[in-house]
């Protein structure tokens, strides 16, 4: 969808189902579930011209349209999107293997996010349209859009996390190009017509492709904002493709290696059940997942027993089966990568301490708990983004604190303790390394109105309902000495 037209594109990407690749009977049998256009640099140039035109448009089109009118367009689109809920949910399930219920939750959470963002915008608009008078100057501070925006979400939350930037960007008046993730793109096909019908030409451009498409879009220099959720490496490469990287506003949600620290006083049942859910939900493919567990050495054996018991609450299977939590993973190299991490840890003295942990077939991986893990192992440092759970025994709190300080990431952490004084004394050293400390609970993004960001290589900008509106706009000023008079 470029400049309000559905392009007739000759290249096509075949999309195969991640679940069937596993082969239900152990037979490799990828099944085609659909196709998308495969667009190249020429399409990228058309998208750039379109978004630039929408930005440069005269009075009242999108960047200069009233907030109330912009909201009306977004509401109409949301209504059309809800009509296609079941189709979108099914495509998500098939393409990225997200269990049916979790796919429904992602859809509904996205709709709620849109509604909450609209409400927040009404409040922001009221607050920022006040006049101030100082030193004889009458001024109105107004929020204005930033310019053409490129929105790219990740495969693990293809709908929710694309919309987490798309919606605030649009509501603040920025025209956008959306490039869906490598996996999880098919669900954007049913949204193409609602986008075309509900927004003025060129305001929403939806393109499908890979580096050949994205590079020229950034190289054009026309993009003012890069809104990307994915890996730090990809974000850096894109930023450097822009002719003036320093002028490109980047709003980024990147990697994380969130730790849980289980202190000697912790409620072990609570810690184990939160750690199971925190590290294994959606097969560990969440940026907020717990990716390393520091357990006080006196509790390690009992913690592992309870954790392994808890894994039974995470049944493995196909995403359409009722109650299944661990499902096939869409990234082709993932099983090999996770297996390498296990082999490396084993070579350095750790063991898989739960029954059946490891690869099942081409895309299904049974959760694997590794113990005892230490800093010589890759899994101590690398973001596994899968169901591998490294457990590090510690005696001195300096060990997890040092880990937080040395980590390249700084998103969140969890601490489990029943000693309020102990928690209070650790908050400051922890919150100076990460942006959210969870006490006696797992790490997570929600509620979506809470600030969601990170230090170091984990994020740039803050995504929450309210903060995101600020990220996608700039405070401008209309200042006057005296008010203009009508000429008669
Ligand atoms: O992958 C990163 C997501 O923002 C995580 O969201 O904590 O709700 O799963 P979540």
mmCIF file of N, CA and C and ligand atoms in Angstrom, residues 109 156-157 161 286-288 443-446 452, ligand 1:
data_model
loop_
_atom_site.group_PDB
_atom_site.id
_atom_site.type_symbol
_atom_site.label_atom_id
_atom_site.label_comp_id
_atom_site.label_asym_id
_atom_site.label_seq_id
_atom_site.Cartn_x
_atom_site.Cartn_y
_atom_site.Cartn_z
ATOM 1 N N UNK A 109 -5.128 -6.648 23.503
ATOM 2 C CA UNK A 109 -4.254 -5.674 24.166
ATOM 3 C C UNK A 109 -3.928 -4.515 23.220
ATOM 4 N N UNK A 156 7.992 -11.390 17.634
ATOM 5 C CA UNK A 156 7.327 -12.016 18.786
ATOM 6 C C UNK A 156 6.024 -11.325 19.167
ATOM 7 N N UNK A 157 5.929 -10.023 18.855
ATOM 8 C CA UNK A 157 4.679 -9.273 19.047
ATOM 9 C C UNK A 157 4.425 -8.477 17.768
ATOM 10 N N UNK A 161 3.498 -4.719 19.038
ATOM 11 C CA UNK A 161 4.655 -3.839 19.144
ATOM 12 C C UNK A 161 4.867 -3.005 17.885
ATOM 13 N N UNK A 286 10.441 -13.363 24.509
ATOM 14 C CA UNK A 286 9.957 -12.029 24.901
ATOM 15 C C UNK A 286 11.170 -11.214 25.321
ATOM 16 N N UNK A 287 11.186 -9.936 24.927
ATOM 17 C CA UNK A 287 12.340 -9.141 25.353
ATOM 18 C C UNK A 287 12.348 -9.030 26.867
ATOM 19 N N UNK A 288 11.177 -9.097 27.490
ATOM 20 C CA UNK A 288 11.077 -8.955 28.946
ATOM 21 C C UNK A 288 11.270 -10.279 29.685
ATOM 22 N N UNK A 443 9.366 -10.178 35.355
ATOM 23 C CA UNK A 443 9.525 -8.968 34.541
ATOM 24 C C UNK A 443 8.442 -8.953 33.465
ATOM 25 N N UNK A 444 7.953 -7.801 33.147
ATOM 26 C CA UNK A 444 6.972 -7.681 32.071
ATOM 27 C C UNK A 444 6.871 -6.228 31.622
ATOM 28 N N UNK A 445 6.241 -6.044 30.464
ATOM 29 C CA UNK A 445 6.090 -4.684 29.944
ATOM 30 C C UNK A 445 4.894 -3.986 30.599
ATOM 31 N N UNK A 446 3.809 -4.718 30.792
ATOM 32 C CA UNK A 446 2.549 -4.128 31.193
ATOM 33 C C UNK A 446 2.507 -3.711 32.649
ATOM 34 N N UNK A 452 7.949 2.155 29.606
ATOM 35 C CA UNK A 452 8.653 0.944 29.163
ATOM 36 C C UNK A 452 9.888 1.390 28.403
HETATM 37 O O1 LIG B 1 9.127 -8.594 23.793
HETATM 38 C C1 LIG B 1 8.912 -7.592 24.451
HETATM 39 C C2 LIG B 1 7.525 -7.264 24.874
HETATM 40 O O2 LIG B 1 7.325 -5.877 24.972
HETATM 41 C C3 LIG B 1 7.186 -7.932 26.127
HETATM 42 O O3 LIG B 1 5.898 -7.686 26.526
HETATM 43 O O4 LIG B 1 6.197 -8.365 28.895
HETATM 44 O O5 LIG B 1 3.937 -8.115 27.918
HETATM 45 O O6 LIG B 1 5.391 -10.003 27.233
HETATM 46 P P1 LIG B 1 5.334 -8.590 27.694
#
